[in-house]
CSV table of C-alpha atoms and ligand atoms in Angstrom, one decimal:
chain,number,residue,atom,x,y,z
A,27,UNK,CA,20.4,33.9,-50.4
A,28,UNK,CA,19.0,32.9,-53.8
A,29,UNK,CA,17.8,29.3,-53.5
A,30,UNK,CA,17.1,27.0,-56.4
A,31,UNK,CA,13.4,27.4,-55.6
A,32,UNK,CA,11.0,29.4,-53.5
A,33,UNK,CA,7.4,28.4,-52.8
A,34,UNK,CA,4.7,30.4,-54.4
A,35,UNK,CA,2.4,32.0,-51.8
A,36,UNK,CA,-1.1,33.0,-52.8
A,37,UNK,CA,-2.5,36.2,-51.2
A,38,UNK,CA,-3.0,35.4,-47.5
A,39,UNK,CA,-6.6,36.6,-47.4
A,40,UNK,CA,-7.5,34.2,-50.2
A,41,UNK,CA,-6.1,31.3,-48.2
A,42,UNK,CA,-7.9,32.6,-45.1
A,43,UNK,CA,-11.2,32.5,-47.0
A,44,UNK,CA,-10.8,28.7,-47.4
A,45,UNK,CA,-9.7,28.4,-43.8
A,46,UNK,CA,-13.0,30.0,-42.7
A,47,UNK,CA,-14.8,27.3,-44.6
A,48,UNK,CA,-12.8,24.7,-42.7
A,49,UNK,CA,-13.7,26.3,-39.4
A,50,UNK,CA,-17.4,26.4,-40.4
A,51,UNK,CA,-17.6,22.8,-41.6
A,52,UNK,CA,-15.3,21.4,-38.9
A,53,UNK,CA,-14.2,19.0,-41.6
A,54,UNK,CA,-10.5,18.7,-41.3
A,55,UNK,CA,-9.6,15.6,-43.3
A,56,UNK,CA,-11.2,12.4,-44.7
A,57,UNK,CA,-12.0,13.4,-48.2
A,58,UNK,CA,-13.7,16.7,-47.1
A,59,UNK,CA,-15.6,19.2,-49.2
A,60,UNK,CA,-12.5,21.3,-50.1
A,61,UNK,CA,-10.6,18.2,-51.3
A,62,UNK,CA,-13.5,17.1,-53.4
A,63,UNK,CA,-13.7,20.6,-54.9
A,64,UNK,CA,-10.0,20.6,-55.7
A,65,UNK,CA,-10.0,17.1,-57.2
A,66,UNK,CA,-12.9,18.1,-59.4
A,67,UNK,CA,-11.1,21.3,-60.6
A,68,UNK,CA,-7.9,19.4,-61.3
A,69,UNK,CA,-9.8,16.7,-63.3
A,70,UNK,CA,-11.3,19.5,-65.4
A,71,UNK,CA,-8.0,21.3,-65.8
A,72,UNK,CA,-6.1,18.2,-66.7
A,73,UNK,CA,-8.8,16.8,-68.9
A,74,UNK,CA,-8.8,13.4,-67.1
A,75,UNK,CA,-11.5,11.2,-65.5
A,76,UNK,CA,-10.1,10.8,-62.0
A,77,UNK,CA,-7.7,12.5,-59.7
A,78,UNK,CA,-7.1,10.8,-56.3
A,79,UNK,CA,-5.1,13.1,-54.1
A,80,UNK,CA,-2.7,11.8,-51.5
A,81,UNK,CA,-0.2,12.9,-48.9
A,82,UNK,CA,2.7,13.3,-51.3
A,83,UNK,CA,4.2,12.2,-54.6
A,84,UNK,CA,6.1,9.3,-53.1
A,85,UNK,CA,3.0,7.7,-51.5
A,86,UNK,CA,1.3,8.2,-54.8
A,87,UNK,CA,3.9,6.2,-56.6
A,88,UNK,CA,3.6,3.4,-54.0
A,89,UNK,CA,-0.2,3.4,-54.3
A,90,UNK,CA,0.1,3.3,-58.1
A,91,UNK,CA,2.2,0.2,-57.9
A,92,UNK,CA,-0.3,-1.4,-55.4
A,93,UNK,CA,-3.4,-0.4,-57.3
A,94,UNK,CA,-2.1,-2.1,-60.4
A,95,UNK,CA,-1.1,-5.2,-58.5
A,96,UNK,CA,2.6,-4.9,-59.3
A,97,UNK,CA,3.9,-7.2,-56.6
A,98,UNK,CA,7.2,-9.1,-56.5
A,99,UNK,CA,7.9,-8.3,-60.2
A,100,UNK,CA,10.4,-6.4,-62.1
A,101,UNK,CA,9.7,-2.8,-63.0
A,102,UNK,CA,11.5,-1.1,-65.8
A,103,UNK,CA,12.5,2.4,-64.8
A,104,UNK,CA,14.9,5.3,-65.4
A,105,UNK,CA,18.0,5.9,-63.4
A,106,UNK,CA,17.8,9.7,-64.1
A,107,UNK,CA,15.3,10.9,-61.5
A,108,UNK,CA,14.7,11.9,-57.9
A,109,UNK,CA,15.4,9.1,-55.5
A,110,UNK,CA,11.6,8.5,-54.8
A,111,UNK,CA,11.2,6.9,-58.3
A,112,UNK,CA,13.5,4.1,-57.4
A,113,UNK,CA,12.9,3.8,-53.7
A,114,UNK,CA,9.2,3.3,-54.0
A,115,UNK,CA,9.8,0.3,-56.3
A,116,UNK,CA,12.2,-1.2,-53.7
A,117,UNK,CA,9.8,-0.3,-50.9
A,118,UNK,CA,7.1,-2.2,-52.6
A,119,UNK,CA,9.4,-5.2,-52.8
A,120,UNK,CA,9.7,-5.1,-56.5
A,121,UNK,CA,13.0,-5.0,-58.5
A,122,UNK,CA,13.9,-1.9,-60.4
A,123,UNK,CA,15.4,-2.7,-63.7
A,124,UNK,CA,17.3,0.3,-65.0
A,125,UNK,CA,17.3,1.3,-68.7
A,126,UNK,CA,19.6,4.1,-69.7
A,127,UNK,CA,18.3,7.5,-70.9
A,128,UNK,CA,18.4,9.3,-74.2
A,129,UNK,CA,21.3,11.8,-74.1
A,130,UNK,CA,19.2,14.5,-75.7
A,131,UNK,CA,15.8,14.3,-74.0
A,132,UNK,CA,17.1,12.9,-70.7
A,133,UNK,CA,14.0,10.6,-70.6
A,134,UNK,CA,14.3,6.8,-70.8
A,135,UNK,CA,15.7,5.6,-74.1
A,136,UNK,CA,12.7,3.7,-75.5
A,137,UNK,CA,14.9,1.8,-77.9
A,138,UNK,CA,16.5,0.0,-75.0
A,139,UNK,CA,13.3,-1.0,-73.1
A,140,UNK,CA,12.5,-4.2,-74.9
A,141,UNK,CA,15.9,-5.8,-74.3
A,142,UNK,CA,15.3,-5.3,-70.6
A,143,UNK,CA,12.0,-7.1,-70.5
A,144,UNK,CA,11.9,-10.6,-69.0
A,145,UNK,CA,9.1,-13.0,-68.0
A,146,UNK,CA,9.1,-11.3,-64.6
A,147,UNK,CA,8.6,-7.8,-65.9
A,148,UNK,CA,5.2,-6.3,-64.8
A,149,UNK,CA,5.4,-2.6,-65.4
A,150,UNK,CA,7.2,0.3,-66.9
A,151,UNK,CA,7.6,3.2,-64.5
A,152,UNK,CA,9.2,6.2,-66.0
A,153,UNK,CA,9.6,10.0,-65.6
A,154,UNK,CA,8.7,13.0,-67.7
A,155,UNK,CA,12.1,14.5,-66.7
A,156,UNK,CA,11.8,18.2,-65.8
A,157,UNK,CA,8.4,18.2,-67.4
A,158,UNK,CA,9.6,17.1,-70.8
A,159,UNK,CA,7.6,14.2,-72.2
A,160,UNK,CA,8.8,10.6,-72.5
A,161,UNK,CA,8.0,9.0,-75.9
A,162,UNK,CA,4.5,8.1,-74.6
A,163,UNK,CA,3.4,6.5,-77.9
A,164,UNK,CA,6.3,4.1,-78.2
A,165,UNK,CA,6.1,3.2,-74.5
A,166,UNK,CA,2.4,2.3,-74.8
A,167,UNK,CA,3.1,0.3,-77.9
A,168,UNK,CA,5.8,-1.8,-76.0
A,169,UNK,CA,3.5,-2.1,-73.0
A,170,UNK,CA,0.6,-3.4,-75.2
A,171,UNK,CA,2.9,-5.9,-77.0
A,172,UNK,CA,4.2,-7.3,-73.7
A,173,UNK,CA,1.1,-7.0,-71.5
A,174,UNK,CA,2.7,-4.5,-69.1
A,175,UNK,CA,1.3,-1.7,-67.0
A,176,UNK,CA,2.6,1.9,-67.5
A,177,UNK,CA,3.0,4.3,-64.6
A,178,UNK,CA,4.3,7.8,-65.3
A,179,UNK,CA,6.0,9.6,-62.4
A,180,UNK,CA,4.7,13.0,-63.4
A,181,UNK,CA,6.1,14.8,-60.4
A,182,UNK,CA,7.4,17.5,-62.8
A,183,UNK,CA,4.7,17.3,-65.4
A,184,UNK,CA,1.8,19.4,-64.0
A,185,UNK,CA,1.1,22.1,-66.6
A,186,UNK,CA,3.0,20.5,-69.5
A,187,UNK,CA,0.9,19.4,-72.4
A,188,UNK,CA,1.8,17.1,-75.2
A,189,UNK,CA,-0.2,16.9,-78.5
A,190,UNK,CA,-2.8,19.0,-76.8
A,191,UNK,CA,-3.3,16.7,-73.8
A,192,UNK,CA,-2.0,17.0,-70.3
A,193,UNK,CA,1.1,14.9,-69.8
A,194,UNK,CA,-0.6,13.5,-66.7
A,195,UNK,CA,-3.3,11.9,-68.8
A,196,UNK,CA,-1.1,9.2,-70.3
A,197,UNK,CA,-0.4,5.6,-69.0
A,198,UNK,CA,-2.5,3.4,-66.7
A,199,UNK,CA,-1.7,5.8,-63.9
A,200,UNK,CA,0.2,9.1,-63.8
A,201,UNK,CA,1.4,10.4,-60.5
A,202,UNK,CA,2.1,14.0,-59.5
A,203,UNK,CA,3.8,15.8,-56.6
A,204,UNK,CA,2.3,18.9,-55.2
A,205,UNK,CA,5.2,19.6,-52.8
A,206,UNK,CA,5.8,23.2,-51.7
A,207,UNK,CA,8.6,23.6,-54.3
A,208,UNK,CA,6.5,22.5,-57.3
A,209,UNK,CA,4.9,25.0,-59.5
A,210,UNK,CA,1.4,24.1,-58.3
A,211,UNK,CA,1.5,23.0,-54.7
A,212,UNK,CA,-0.6,22.0,-51.7
A,213,UNK,CA,2.3,22.4,-49.2
A,214,UNK,CA,2.8,18.6,-49.2
A,215,UNK,CA,0.7,16.6,-51.5
A,216,UNK,CA,0.5,14.3,-54.5
A,217,UNK,CA,-2.0,12.5,-56.7
A,218,UNK,CA,-2.7,9.4,-58.8
A,219,UNK,CA,-4.4,10.3,-62.0
A,220,UNK,CA,-6.2,7.8,-64.1
A,221,UNK,CA,-8.9,7.5,-66.7
A,222,UNK,CA,-10.0,4.0,-65.4
A,223,UNK,CA,-12.8,3.8,-62.9
A,224,UNK,CA,-11.8,0.5,-61.4
A,225,UNK,CA,-8.2,1.7,-60.9
A,226,UNK,CA,-9.5,4.9,-59.3
A,227,UNK,CA,-11.8,3.1,-56.9
A,228,UNK,CA,-8.9,0.9,-55.8
A,229,UNK,CA,-6.7,4.0,-55.3
A,230,UNK,CA,-9.5,5.7,-53.2
A,231,UNK,CA,-9.8,2.5,-51.1
A,232,UNK,CA,-6.1,1.8,-50.5
A,233,UNK,CA,-5.2,5.3,-49.5
A,234,UNK,CA,-8.0,5.1,-46.9
A,235,UNK,CA,-7.1,1.9,-44.9
A,236,UNK,CA,-8.5,-0.3,-47.7
A,237,UNK,CA,-12.0,0.7,-47.0
A,238,UNK,CA,-14.8,0.2,-49.5
A,239,UNK,CA,-18.0,1.7,-48.1
A,240,UNK,CA,-16.8,1.1,-44.6
A,241,UNK,CA,-15.7,-2.5,-45.1
A,242,UNK,CA,-12.0,-3.2,-45.2
A,243,UNK,CA,-11.8,-5.1,-48.5
A,244,UNK,CA,-8.2,-4.2,-49.5
A,245,UNK,CA,-5.0,-3.9,-47.6
A,246,UNK,CA,-4.5,-0.2,-47.2
A,247,UNK,CA,-2.5,2.6,-45.6
A,248,UNK,CA,-3.4,6.1,-44.5
A,249,UNK,CA,-2.4,8.3,-47.5
A,250,UNK,CA,-5.1,10.9,-47.0
A,251,UNK,CA,-4.5,14.6,-47.5
A,252,UNK,CA,-6.1,17.2,-45.3
A,253,UNK,CA,-8.5,20.1,-45.9
A,254,UNK,CA,-5.7,22.5,-45.1
A,255,UNK,CA,-3.6,21.2,-48.0
A,256,UNK,CA,-6.7,21.3,-50.2
A,257,UNK,CA,-7.3,24.9,-49.2
A,258,UNK,CA,-3.7,25.8,-50.3
A,259,UNK,CA,-4.3,24.0,-53.6
A,260,UNK,CA,-7.6,25.9,-54.2
A,261,UNK,CA,-6.0,29.2,-53.3
A,262,UNK,CA,-3.1,28.5,-55.7
A,263,UNK,CA,-5.3,27.1,-58.5
A,264,UNK,CA,-6.3,30.4,-60.1
A,265,UNK,CA,-2.7,31.4,-60.4
A,266,UNK,CA,-1.5,28.4,-62.4
A,267,UNK,CA,-1.4,30.2,-65.8
A,268,UNK,CA,0.3,33.3,-64.3
A,269,UNK,CA,2.9,31.1,-62.5
A,270,UNK,CA,3.7,29.3,-65.8
A,271,UNK,CA,3.8,32.6,-67.7
A,272,UNK,CA,6.2,34.2,-65.3
A,273,UNK,CA,8.5,31.2,-65.2
A,274,UNK,CA,8.5,31.2,-69.0
A,275,UNK,CA,9.9,34.8,-69.0
A,276,UNK,CA,12.6,33.9,-66.5
A,277,UNK,CA,13.6,30.9,-68.6
A,278,UNK,CA,13.7,33.1,-71.7
A,279,UNK,CA,16.1,35.4,-70.0
A,280,UNK,CA,18.3,32.4,-69.0
A,281,UNK,CA,18.1,31.2,-72.6
A,282,UNK,CA,19.3,34.6,-74.0
A,283,UNK,CA,22.3,34.5,-71.8
A,284,UNK,CA,23.2,30.8,-71.6
A,285,UNK,CA,21.7,28.9,-74.5
A,286,UNK,CA,24.8,29.0,-76.7
A,287,UNK,CA,27.1,28.2,-73.9
A,288,UNK,CA,25.6,25.2,-72.1
A,289,UNK,CA,23.8,22.0,-73.1
A,290,UNK,CA,20.0,22.0,-72.6
A,291,UNK,CA,17.5,19.2,-72.9
A,292,UNK,CA,16.2,18.7,-76.4
A,293,UNK,CA,12.6,20.0,-76.7
A,294,UNK,CA,10.3,17.7,-78.7
A,295,UNK,CA,7.6,19.0,-81.0
A,296,UNK,CA,4.0,19.4,-80.0
A,297,UNK,CA,5.0,20.4,-76.4
A,298,UNK,CA,3.4,23.2,-74.3
A,299,UNK,CA,6.0,23.3,-71.6
A,300,UNK,CA,5.5,24.2,-67.9
A,301,UNK,CA,8.9,25.8,-67.2
A,302,UNK,CA,9.3,23.9,-63.9
A,303,UNK,CA,13.1,23.7,-63.9
A,304,UNK,CA,16.0,25.2,-65.7
A,305,UNK,CA,18.6,22.4,-66.0
A,306,UNK,CA,22.0,23.0,-67.7
A,307,UNK,CA,24.5,20.4,-68.6
A,308,UNK,CA,28.2,21.4,-68.2
A,309,UNK,CA,31.4,19.9,-69.7
A,310,UNK,CA,32.3,17.5,-66.9
A,311,UNK,CA,32.0,17.1,-63.1
A,312,UNK,CA,35.1,19.3,-62.4
A,313,UNK,CA,33.5,22.2,-64.2
A,314,UNK,CA,30.2,21.5,-62.5
A,315,UNK,CA,31.8,21.6,-59.1
A,316,UNK,CA,33.6,24.8,-59.9
A,317,UNK,CA,30.4,26.5,-61.0
A,318,UNK,CA,28.6,25.3,-57.9
A,319,UNK,CA,31.4,26.6,-55.7
A,320,UNK,CA,31.4,30.0,-57.4
A,321,UNK,CA,27.6,30.3,-57.1
A,322,UNK,CA,27.8,29.3,-53.4
A,323,UNK,CA,30.4,32.1,-52.8
A,324,UNK,CA,27.7,34.5,-54.1
A,325,UNK,CA,25.0,33.0,-51.8
A,326,UNK,CA,23.3,31.3,-54.7
A,327,UNK,CA,22.2,27.7,-54.3
A,328,UNK,CA,21.8,25.7,-57.5
A,329,UNK,CA,20.8,22.0,-57.1
A,330,UNK,CA,22.5,18.9,-58.4
A,331,UNK,CA,19.3,17.5,-59.6
A,332,UNK,CA,19.4,14.6,-60.4
A,333,UNK,CA,22.5,13.3,-58.6
A,334,UNK,CA,23.5,10.5,-58.2
A,335,UNK,CA,22.3,8.3,-61.0
A,336,UNK,CA,19.8,6.1,-59.2
A,337,UNK,CA,21.3,2.8,-60.4
A,338,UNK,CA,24.4,3.6,-58.3
A,339,UNK,CA,22.5,3.8,-55.0
A,340,UNK,CA,23.9,1.7,-52.2
A,341,UNK,CA,20.9,-0.5,-51.8
A,342,UNK,CA,20.6,-1.4,-55.5
A,343,UNK,CA,22.2,-4.7,-56.3
A,344,UNK,CA,21.7,-4.9,-60.0
A,345,UNK,CA,23.2,-1.6,-61.2
A,346,UNK,CA,22.4,-2.2,-64.9
A,347,UNK,CA,24.3,-0.5,-67.7
A,348,UNK,CA,23.5,3.2,-67.6
A,349,UNK,CA,26.6,5.2,-68.7
A,350,UNK,CA,24.6,8.1,-70.1
A,351,UNK,CA,22.7,8.7,-66.9
A,352,UNK,CA,25.8,8.2,-64.8
A,353,UNK,CA,27.7,10.8,-66.9
A,354,UNK,CA,24.9,13.4,-67.1
A,355,UNK,CA,24.0,13.2,-63.4
A,356,UNK,CA,27.6,14.3,-62.7
A,357,UNK,CA,27.4,17.4,-64.8
A,358,UNK,CA,23.8,18.6,-64.6
A,359,UNK,CA,22.7,21.5,-62.5
A,360,UNK,CA,19.3,23.1,-61.9
A,361,UNK,CA,19.6,26.9,-61.7
A,362,UNK,CA,17.4,29.0,-59.4
A,363,UNK,CA,13.9,29.3,-60.9
A,364,UNK,CA,10.9,30.6,-59.0
A,365,UNK,CA,8.2,33.2,-59.3
A,366,UNK,CA,9.6,36.6,-58.3
A,367,UNK,CA,13.2,35.8,-59.3
A,368,UNK,CA,14.4,39.1,-60.9
A,369,UNK,CA,16.0,39.6,-64.3
A,370,UNK,CA,19.0,41.1,-62.5
A,371,UNK,CA,19.4,38.0,-60.4
A,372,UNK,CA,19.1,35.8,-63.5
A,373,UNK,CA,21.8,37.9,-65.2
A,374,UNK,CA,24.0,37.6,-62.2
A,375,UNK,CA,23.6,33.8,-61.9
A,376,UNK,CA,24.2,33.4,-65.7
A,377,UNK,CA,27.3,35.5,-65.6
A,378,UNK,CA,28.8,33.5,-62.7
A,379,UNK,CA,28.1,30.3,-64.6
A,380,UNK,CA,29.7,31.6,-67.8
A,381,UNK,CA,32.8,33.1,-66.0
A,382,UNK,CA,33.5,29.8,-64.3
A,383,UNK,CA,33.3,27.5,-67.3
A,384,UNK,CA,36.5,26.5,-68.9
B,13,PLP,C1,10.6,12.8,-60.1
B,13,PLP,C2,10.1,12.9,-58.7
B,13,PLP,N1,9.4,11.8,-58.3
B,13,PLP,C3,8.8,11.8,-57.0
B,13,PLP,C4,9.0,12.9,-56.2
B,13,PLP,C5,8.5,12.8,-54.8
B,13,PLP,O1,7.5,13.7,-54.5
B,13,PLP,P1,7.1,14.2,-53.0
B,13,PLP,O2,8.2,15.0,-52.6
B,13,PLP,O3,5.8,14.9,-53.2
B,13,PLP,O4,7.0,12.9,-52.2
B,13,PLP,C6,9.8,14.0,-56.6
B,13,PLP,C7,10.0,15.1,-55.7
B,13,PLP,O5,10.6,16.1,-56.0
B,13,PLP,C8,10.3,14.0,-57.9
B,13,PLP,O6,11.1,15.0,-58.3
């Protein structure tokens, strides 16, 4: 079986080295020494002031909304993402206001944001889809003009750099997911990333029961990540460049075989890409389902990612006007991409795709 993804595993003895440290310190969680070390390494790698790691990317999104006091308000967001981007807004009792995407970059259409702003709008929360950048300059300009906070769901953005800076360094807070299937992972895990000290201190408090030096000054949750997760992150850390390099080669093989035949997201200038996913857009839903079926018959599992368009979710009352997202989500597929995927398998997958297109 070839799955859409497969977790990267560092050499076991390198993970064990970190486990020994946990056994020695008997520090299993609660912002232990390994977590502190990893956060520091990530701050340096990303070129940001603060990384506050949490249990996963979803909790990180919720904590980002909380830390910036986005309560009861409207949050402008994209319908073309994984469900967590929308559900965290609803979970925090805010209202997602969907703005359609740009058909080429698949990120939010910045030219449609301003018309969606009302006197209840408090934030813009958008996604660097598949690690490709949103128009960060324009979004910041709109946010400044209307006094809005900006949160980037950077679940896919680790390792992508735009204009020489990590994509995770933009906005009031960027979040990330370090889930097992991401290119850099801590098994489960996530982070809020910010350059603002006050925001960071609030995040550190609310992920830890609201504690500030032992006093419960904020309403908080338990969003802490363990030393075992940090150990996996530290063991994986030194392989980041190798992981990205290998994925680049796999994507280049896909490109050689498929580029002229399928639609691919438009790549903007000044991007150093992380090669986290290989999405293709087919002609229509019928063709997409046919390709999926043919791949399944060959024990290959692509992923309808993202499907459905989030504005169509059952619990969303105001569905907005998002024809582009609704259309693309019906005909987008992420093809298998992981470290160790062979050139032969990439060729086999590509040929099945091509042979089942109309
Ligand atoms: C865009 C996006 N946001 C949020 C998440 C949630 O991250 P996690 O699985 O770490 O909770 C994901 C997970 O894949 C994602 O793709």
